[in-house]
Coordinates of C-alpha atoms in Angstrom, one line a residue:
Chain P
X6 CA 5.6 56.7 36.9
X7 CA 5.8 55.1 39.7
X8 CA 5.9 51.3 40.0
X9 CA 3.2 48.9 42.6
X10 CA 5.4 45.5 44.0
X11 CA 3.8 43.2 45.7
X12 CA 5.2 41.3 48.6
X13 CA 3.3 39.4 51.8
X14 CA 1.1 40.9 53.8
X15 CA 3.1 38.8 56.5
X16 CA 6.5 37.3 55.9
X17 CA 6.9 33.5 56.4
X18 CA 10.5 34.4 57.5
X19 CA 9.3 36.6 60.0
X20 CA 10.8 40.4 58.2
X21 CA 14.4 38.5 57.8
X22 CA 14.6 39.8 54.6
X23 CA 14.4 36.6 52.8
X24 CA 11.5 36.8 50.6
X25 CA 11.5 37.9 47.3
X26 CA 10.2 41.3 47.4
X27 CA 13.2 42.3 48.9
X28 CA 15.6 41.7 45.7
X29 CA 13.2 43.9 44.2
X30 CA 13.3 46.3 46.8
X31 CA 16.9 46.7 46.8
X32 CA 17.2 46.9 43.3
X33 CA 14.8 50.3 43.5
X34 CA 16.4 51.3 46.3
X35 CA 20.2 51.3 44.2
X36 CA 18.6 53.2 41.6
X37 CA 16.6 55.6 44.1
X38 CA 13.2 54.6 42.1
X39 CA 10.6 54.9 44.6
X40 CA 7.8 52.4 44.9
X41 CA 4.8 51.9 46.4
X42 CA 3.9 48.2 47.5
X43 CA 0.8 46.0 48.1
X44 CA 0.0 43.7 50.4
X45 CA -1.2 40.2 49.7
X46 CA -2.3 37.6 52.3
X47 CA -1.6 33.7 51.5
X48 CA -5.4 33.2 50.6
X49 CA -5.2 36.9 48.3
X50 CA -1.9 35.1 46.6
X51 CA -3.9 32.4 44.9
X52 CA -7.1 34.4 43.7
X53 CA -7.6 35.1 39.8
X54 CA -7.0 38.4 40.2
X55 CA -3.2 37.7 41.6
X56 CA -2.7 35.2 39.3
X57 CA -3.6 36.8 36.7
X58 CA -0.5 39.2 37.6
X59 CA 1.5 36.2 38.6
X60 CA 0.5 33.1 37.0
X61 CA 2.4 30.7 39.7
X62 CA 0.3 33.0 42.9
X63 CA 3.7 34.2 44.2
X64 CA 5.1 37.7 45.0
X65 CA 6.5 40.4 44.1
X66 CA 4.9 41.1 41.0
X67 CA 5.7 44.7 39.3
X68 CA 3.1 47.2 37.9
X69 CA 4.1 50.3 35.6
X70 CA 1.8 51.8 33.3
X71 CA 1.1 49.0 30.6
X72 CA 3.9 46.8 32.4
X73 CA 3.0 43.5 34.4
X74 CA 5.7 41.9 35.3
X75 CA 6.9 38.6 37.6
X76 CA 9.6 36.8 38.8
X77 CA 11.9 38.1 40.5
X78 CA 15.0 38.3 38.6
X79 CA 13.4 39.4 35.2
X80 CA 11.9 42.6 37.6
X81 CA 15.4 43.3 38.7
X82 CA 17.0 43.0 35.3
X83 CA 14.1 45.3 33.8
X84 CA 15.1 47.6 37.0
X85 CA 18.8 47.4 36.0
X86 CA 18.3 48.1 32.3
X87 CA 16.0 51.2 32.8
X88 CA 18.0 52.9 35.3
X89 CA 21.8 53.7 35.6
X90 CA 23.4 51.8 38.9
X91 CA 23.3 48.1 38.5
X92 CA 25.2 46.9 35.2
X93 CA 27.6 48.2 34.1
X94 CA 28.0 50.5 30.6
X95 CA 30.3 48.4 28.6
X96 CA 28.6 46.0 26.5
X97 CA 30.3 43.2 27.8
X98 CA 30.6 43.8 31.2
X99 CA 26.8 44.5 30.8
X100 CA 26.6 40.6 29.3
X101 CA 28.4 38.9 32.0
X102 CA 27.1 41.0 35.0
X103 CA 23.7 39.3 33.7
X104 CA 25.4 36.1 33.3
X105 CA 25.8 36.2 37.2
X106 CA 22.1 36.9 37.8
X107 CA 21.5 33.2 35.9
X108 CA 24.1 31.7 38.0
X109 CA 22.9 33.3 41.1
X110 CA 19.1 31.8 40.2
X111 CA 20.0 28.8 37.9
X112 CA 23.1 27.5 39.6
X113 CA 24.1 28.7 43.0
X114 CA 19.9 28.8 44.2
X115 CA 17.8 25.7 43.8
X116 CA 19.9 23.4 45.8
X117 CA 20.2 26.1 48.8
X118 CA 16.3 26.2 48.4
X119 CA 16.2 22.6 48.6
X120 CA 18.0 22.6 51.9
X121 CA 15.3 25.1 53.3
X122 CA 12.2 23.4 51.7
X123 CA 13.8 19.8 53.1
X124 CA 14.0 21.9 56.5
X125 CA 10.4 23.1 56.3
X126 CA 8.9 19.7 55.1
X127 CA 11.0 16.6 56.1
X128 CA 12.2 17.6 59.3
X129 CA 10.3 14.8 60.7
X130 CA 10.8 12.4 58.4
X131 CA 13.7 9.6 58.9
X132 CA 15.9 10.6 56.0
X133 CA 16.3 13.7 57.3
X134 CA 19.7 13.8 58.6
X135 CA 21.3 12.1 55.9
X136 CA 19.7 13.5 53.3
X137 CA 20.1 16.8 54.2
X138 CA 23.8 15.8 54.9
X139 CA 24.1 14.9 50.8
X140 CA 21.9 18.1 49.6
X141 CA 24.7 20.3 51.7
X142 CA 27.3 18.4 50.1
X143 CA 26.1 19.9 46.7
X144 CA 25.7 23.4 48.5
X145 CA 29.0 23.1 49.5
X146 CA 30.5 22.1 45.8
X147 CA 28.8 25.7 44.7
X148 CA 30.0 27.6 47.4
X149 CA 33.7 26.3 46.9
X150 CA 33.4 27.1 43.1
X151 CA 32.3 30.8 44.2
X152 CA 34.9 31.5 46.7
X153 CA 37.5 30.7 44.3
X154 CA 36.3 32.5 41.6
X155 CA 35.5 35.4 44.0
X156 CA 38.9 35.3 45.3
X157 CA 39.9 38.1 47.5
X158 CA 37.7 41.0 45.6
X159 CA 35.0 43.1 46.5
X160 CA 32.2 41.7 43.9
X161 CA 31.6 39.1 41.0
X162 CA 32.8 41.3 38.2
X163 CA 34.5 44.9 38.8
X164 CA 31.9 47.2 40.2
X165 CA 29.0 45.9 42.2
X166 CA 26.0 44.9 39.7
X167 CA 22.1 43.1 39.5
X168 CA 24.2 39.8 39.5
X169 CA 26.1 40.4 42.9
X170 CA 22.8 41.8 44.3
X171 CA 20.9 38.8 43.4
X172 CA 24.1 36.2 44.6
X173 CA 23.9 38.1 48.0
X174 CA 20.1 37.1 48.1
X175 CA 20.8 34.0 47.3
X176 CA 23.6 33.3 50.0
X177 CA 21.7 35.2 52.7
X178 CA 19.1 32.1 53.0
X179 CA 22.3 30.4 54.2
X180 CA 22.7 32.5 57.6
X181 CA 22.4 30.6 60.2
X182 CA 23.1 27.2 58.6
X183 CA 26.8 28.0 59.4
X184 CA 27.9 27.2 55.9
X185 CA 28.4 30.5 54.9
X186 CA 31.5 30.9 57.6
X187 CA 33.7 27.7 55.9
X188 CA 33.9 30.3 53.2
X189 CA 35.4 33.7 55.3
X190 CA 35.2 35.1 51.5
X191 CA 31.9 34.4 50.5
X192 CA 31.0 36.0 54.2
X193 CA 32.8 39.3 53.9
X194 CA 30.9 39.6 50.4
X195 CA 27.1 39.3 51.9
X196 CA 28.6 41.6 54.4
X197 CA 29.5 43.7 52.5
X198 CA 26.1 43.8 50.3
X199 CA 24.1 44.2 53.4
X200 CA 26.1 47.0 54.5
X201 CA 24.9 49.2 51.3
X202 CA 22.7 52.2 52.5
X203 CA 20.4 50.8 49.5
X204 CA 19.9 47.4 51.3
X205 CA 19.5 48.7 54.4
X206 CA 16.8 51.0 53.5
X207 CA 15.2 47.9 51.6
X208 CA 15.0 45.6 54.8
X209 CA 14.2 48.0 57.4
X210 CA 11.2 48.6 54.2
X211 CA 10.1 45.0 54.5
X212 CA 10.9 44.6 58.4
X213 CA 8.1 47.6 58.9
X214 CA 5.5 45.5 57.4
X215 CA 6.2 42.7 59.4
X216 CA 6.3 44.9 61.9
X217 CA 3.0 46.7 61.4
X218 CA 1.8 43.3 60.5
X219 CA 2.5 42.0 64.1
X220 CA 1.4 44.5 66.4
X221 CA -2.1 45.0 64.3
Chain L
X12 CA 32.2 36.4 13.5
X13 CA 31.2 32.7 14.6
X14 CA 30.6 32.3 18.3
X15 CA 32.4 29.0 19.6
X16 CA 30.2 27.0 22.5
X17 CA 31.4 24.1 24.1
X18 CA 29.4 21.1 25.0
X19 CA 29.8 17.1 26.3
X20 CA 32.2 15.0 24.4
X21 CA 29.5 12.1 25.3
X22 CA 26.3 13.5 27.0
X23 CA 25.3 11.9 29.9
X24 CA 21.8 11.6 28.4
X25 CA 22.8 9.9 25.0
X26 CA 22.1 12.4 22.5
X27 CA 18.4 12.7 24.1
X28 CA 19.2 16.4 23.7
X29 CA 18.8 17.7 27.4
X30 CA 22.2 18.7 28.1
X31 CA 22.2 22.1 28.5
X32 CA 23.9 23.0 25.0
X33 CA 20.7 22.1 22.9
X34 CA 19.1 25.5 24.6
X35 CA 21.6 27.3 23.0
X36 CA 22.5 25.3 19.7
X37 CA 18.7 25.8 19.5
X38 CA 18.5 29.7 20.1
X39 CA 21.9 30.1 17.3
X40 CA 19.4 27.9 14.5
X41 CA 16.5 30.1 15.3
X42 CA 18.2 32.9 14.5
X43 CA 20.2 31.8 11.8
X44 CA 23.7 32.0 13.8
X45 CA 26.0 29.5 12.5
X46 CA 28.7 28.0 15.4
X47 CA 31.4 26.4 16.2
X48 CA 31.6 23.6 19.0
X49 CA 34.3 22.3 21.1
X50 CA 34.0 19.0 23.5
X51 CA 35.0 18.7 26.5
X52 CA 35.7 15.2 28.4
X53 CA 34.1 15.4 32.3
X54 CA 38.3 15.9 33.3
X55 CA 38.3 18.5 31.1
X56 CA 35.0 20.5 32.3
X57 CA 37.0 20.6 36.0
X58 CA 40.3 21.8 34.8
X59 CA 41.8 25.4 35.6
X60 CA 41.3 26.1 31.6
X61 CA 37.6 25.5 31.5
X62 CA 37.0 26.8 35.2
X63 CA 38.3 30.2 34.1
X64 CA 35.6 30.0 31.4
X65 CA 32.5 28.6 33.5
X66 CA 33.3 29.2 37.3
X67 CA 31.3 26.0 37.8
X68 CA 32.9 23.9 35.7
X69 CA 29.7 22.8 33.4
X70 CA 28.7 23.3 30.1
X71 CA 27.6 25.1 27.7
X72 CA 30.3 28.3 27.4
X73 CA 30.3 30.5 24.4
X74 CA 32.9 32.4 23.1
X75 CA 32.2 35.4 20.4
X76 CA 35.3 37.8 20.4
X77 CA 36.3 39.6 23.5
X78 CA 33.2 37.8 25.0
X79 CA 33.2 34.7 27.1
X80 CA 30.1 33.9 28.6
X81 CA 28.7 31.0 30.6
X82 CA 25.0 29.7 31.7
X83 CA 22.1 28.7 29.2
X84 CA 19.8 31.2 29.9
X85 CA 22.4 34.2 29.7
X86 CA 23.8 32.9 26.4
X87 CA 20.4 32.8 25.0
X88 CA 19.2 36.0 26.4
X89 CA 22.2 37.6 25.0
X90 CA 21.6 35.3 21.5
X91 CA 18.1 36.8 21.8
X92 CA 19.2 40.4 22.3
X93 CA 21.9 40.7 19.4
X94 CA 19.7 38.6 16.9
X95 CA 16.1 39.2 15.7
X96 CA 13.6 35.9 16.1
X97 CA 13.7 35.2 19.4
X98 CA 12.2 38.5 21.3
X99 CA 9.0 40.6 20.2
X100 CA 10.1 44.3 19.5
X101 CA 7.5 46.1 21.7
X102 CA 9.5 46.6 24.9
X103 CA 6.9 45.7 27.2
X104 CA 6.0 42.8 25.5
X105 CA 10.1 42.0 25.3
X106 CA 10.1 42.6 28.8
X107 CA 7.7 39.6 29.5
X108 CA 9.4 37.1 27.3
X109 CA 12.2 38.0 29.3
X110 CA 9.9 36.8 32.5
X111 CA 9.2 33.7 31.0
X112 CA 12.5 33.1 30.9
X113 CA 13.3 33.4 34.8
X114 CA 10.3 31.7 35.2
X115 CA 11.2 28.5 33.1
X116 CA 15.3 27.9 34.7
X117 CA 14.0 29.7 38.5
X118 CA 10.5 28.3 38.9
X119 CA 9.5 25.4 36.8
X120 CA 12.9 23.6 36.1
X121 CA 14.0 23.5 40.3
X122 CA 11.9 20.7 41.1
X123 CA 12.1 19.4 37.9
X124 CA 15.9 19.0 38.2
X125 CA 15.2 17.9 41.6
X126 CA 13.4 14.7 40.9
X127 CA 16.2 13.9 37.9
X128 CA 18.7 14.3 40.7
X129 CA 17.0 12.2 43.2
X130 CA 16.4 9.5 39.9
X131 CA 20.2 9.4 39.8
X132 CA 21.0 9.6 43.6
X133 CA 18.8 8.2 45.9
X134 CA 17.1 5.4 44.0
X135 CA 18.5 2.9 46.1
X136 CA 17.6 5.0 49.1
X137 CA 14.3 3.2 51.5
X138 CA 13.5 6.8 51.2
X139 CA 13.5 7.1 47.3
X140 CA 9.7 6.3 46.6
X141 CA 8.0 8.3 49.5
X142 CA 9.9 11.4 48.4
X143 CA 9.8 11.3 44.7
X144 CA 5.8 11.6 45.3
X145 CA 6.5 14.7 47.5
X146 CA 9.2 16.1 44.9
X147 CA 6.1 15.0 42.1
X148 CA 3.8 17.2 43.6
X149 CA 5.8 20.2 43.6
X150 CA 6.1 19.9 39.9
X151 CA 2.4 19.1 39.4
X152 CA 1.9 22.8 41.4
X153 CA 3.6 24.0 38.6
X154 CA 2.0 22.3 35.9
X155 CA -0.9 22.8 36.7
X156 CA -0.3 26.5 36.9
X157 CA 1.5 26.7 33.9
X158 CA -1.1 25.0 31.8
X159 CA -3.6 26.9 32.7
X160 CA -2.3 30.2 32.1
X161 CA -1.3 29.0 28.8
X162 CA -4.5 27.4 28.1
X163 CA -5.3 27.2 24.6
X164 CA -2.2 29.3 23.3
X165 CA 0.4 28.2 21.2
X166 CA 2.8 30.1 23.2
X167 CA 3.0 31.6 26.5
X168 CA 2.7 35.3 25.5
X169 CA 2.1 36.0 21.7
X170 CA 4.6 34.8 18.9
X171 CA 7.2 32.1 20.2
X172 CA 9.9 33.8 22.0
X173 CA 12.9 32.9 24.3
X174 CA 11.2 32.5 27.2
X175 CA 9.3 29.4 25.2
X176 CA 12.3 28.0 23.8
X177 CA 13.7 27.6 27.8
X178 CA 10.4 26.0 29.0
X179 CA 10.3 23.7 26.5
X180 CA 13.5 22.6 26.9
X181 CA 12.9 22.3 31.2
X182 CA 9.1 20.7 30.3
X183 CA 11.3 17.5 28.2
X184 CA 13.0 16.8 31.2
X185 CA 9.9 15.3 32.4
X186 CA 9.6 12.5 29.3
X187 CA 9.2 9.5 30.5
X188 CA 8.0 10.5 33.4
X189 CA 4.3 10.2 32.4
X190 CA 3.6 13.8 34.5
X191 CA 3.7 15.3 30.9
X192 CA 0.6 13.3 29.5
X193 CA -1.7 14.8 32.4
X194 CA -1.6 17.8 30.6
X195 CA -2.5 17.6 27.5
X196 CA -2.0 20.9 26.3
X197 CA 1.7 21.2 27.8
X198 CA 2.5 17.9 26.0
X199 CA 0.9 19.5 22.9
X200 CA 3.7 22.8 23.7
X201 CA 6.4 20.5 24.1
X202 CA 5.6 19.2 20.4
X203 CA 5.1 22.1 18.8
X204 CA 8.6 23.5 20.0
X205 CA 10.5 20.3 19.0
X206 CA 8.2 20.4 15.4
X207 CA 10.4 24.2 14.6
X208 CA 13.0 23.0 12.1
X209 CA 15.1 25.6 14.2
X210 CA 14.8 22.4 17.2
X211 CA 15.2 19.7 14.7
X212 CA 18.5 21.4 13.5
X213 CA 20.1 21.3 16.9
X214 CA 19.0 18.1 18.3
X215 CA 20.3 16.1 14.9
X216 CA 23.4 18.3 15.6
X217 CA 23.7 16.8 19.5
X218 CA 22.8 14.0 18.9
X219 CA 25.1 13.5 16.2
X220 CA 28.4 14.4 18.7
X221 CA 27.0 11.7 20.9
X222 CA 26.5 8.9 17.9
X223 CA 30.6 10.1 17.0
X224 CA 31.5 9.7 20.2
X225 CA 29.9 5.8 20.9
X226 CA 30.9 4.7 17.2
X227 CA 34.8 5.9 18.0

């Protein structure tokens, strides 16, 4: 059967690849589930009928059969469990490659988010600077921890898994903030996510919408 | 065999039971798991010993075997997987306890954890009062969201699951607060969870490491 995602009928970040859907995206991409996808503008996002799917009025949501699922990371750990691809067979290993999806969302995200929302919503307000200044600070603590436990391999835990998938994410909303490149190991591994076939198919997925989106 | 977790030698919070380690002391006394606990003193949480545990140098960690795991909502997924009590047995409907779960530590508890972190870092900031009502309304999005779709419910989605145990515990970060009290039926949530004698277990058991560690 194949599964409906959701994902914005027109990308606030402008088909960067930084919305949600995209995690999601990948994920079926790794697995080589196909998908189709529906669009949702803002005003569609906070109807009843979206929020029935999604109670908070985001995207992506997931549809299979009897299945309704949101939030992001609970659609790419029920990707990662159905299909072979993204954690690994060994009980274990299986455990802590989902302990990195946690520390990817729990951990290493909210305080990069805060740095973006602070961006989007206080640029003009007189704490900016040095506020921003002390929420980079605790990005920075995060990143350090990461690169050292990262050290010089390829991913988080032996083979690449849902929790590197979701760290990548998670770092990419970083580009351009130049923090990222204090860390030459954390760099090399969004690299070297991106330069999956799977993740390229993804965004040049969600960069056609934009796409389409623009030139309607 | 007994898992091992570790948790604060003396809580920041005072045995209010909102360290991290109460979600999963609480998960083990739901399902009937006894455990073993070792402190740790904030030197010891940074040292090389601890950081090969938790790459982030927090707490909780838990140790069953050849297992070593680290962040709350992995250990109690993982609780919730091995044990029955904490996940329905229809997949689907497993599936979206599992959501409820992202949605609690990646949606709800951000801007929770945002306006403790702001109560503890910028209160002597000329900014402090003009943001918190900007970081306030963020969570009352969220509330407001999150009460509706659980209207009259005891729980979010059929019996009580995992996914109610974590938003529980992210909802009583906002005691004392007041933000709780506007809705009424998400107070009423909070006090059904801490009325399981599952909760009351692990809180007495928190709390009584913290009364140890002031009466030393």
């Amino acid at each position: 059967m194949t599964p409906t995602i959701t994902a914005f009928e027109r990308s606030p970040d402008r088909g960067k690849g930084l919305a949600r859907d995209m995690r999601v995206r990948w994920a079926l991409e790794e697995v080589g589930q196909p998908y189709d996808v529906r669009l949702l503008s803002f005003g569609e996002m906070k109807e009843p009928a979206h929020r029935a799917l999604h109670p908070f009025g985001q995207i992506p949501t997931y549809e299979e059969g009897d299945l309704a699922l949101f939030e992001s990371g609970a659609i790419v750990l029920h990707i990662a469990q159905r299909h072979a691809g993204l954690l690994p067979a060994d009980a274990n290993s299986r455990t802590r490659a989902i302990a990195w999806m946690f520390a990817a969302l729990n951990t290493v995200e909210p305080p990069i988010v805060e740095r973006t929302m602070a961006t989007l919503l206080e640029r003009d307000k007189t704490w900016f600077d040095e506020r921003q200044r002390m929420v980079e600070a605790r990005v920075r603590d995060h990143l350090g921890q990461l690169s050292d436990r990262l050290g010089d391999a390829d991913w988080l835990d032996g083979a690449f898994s849902a929790g590197d998938l979701l760290m990548v994410t998670v770092l990419q909303r970083l580009k351009g903030s130049g923090m990222l490149d204090e860390y030459p190991n954390l760099a090399a591994y969004v690299a070297r996510g991106e330069a999956r076939p799977a993740f390229k198919r993804a965004f040049d997925a969600q960069l056609a919408v934009f796409t389409a989106a623009s030139t309607a």
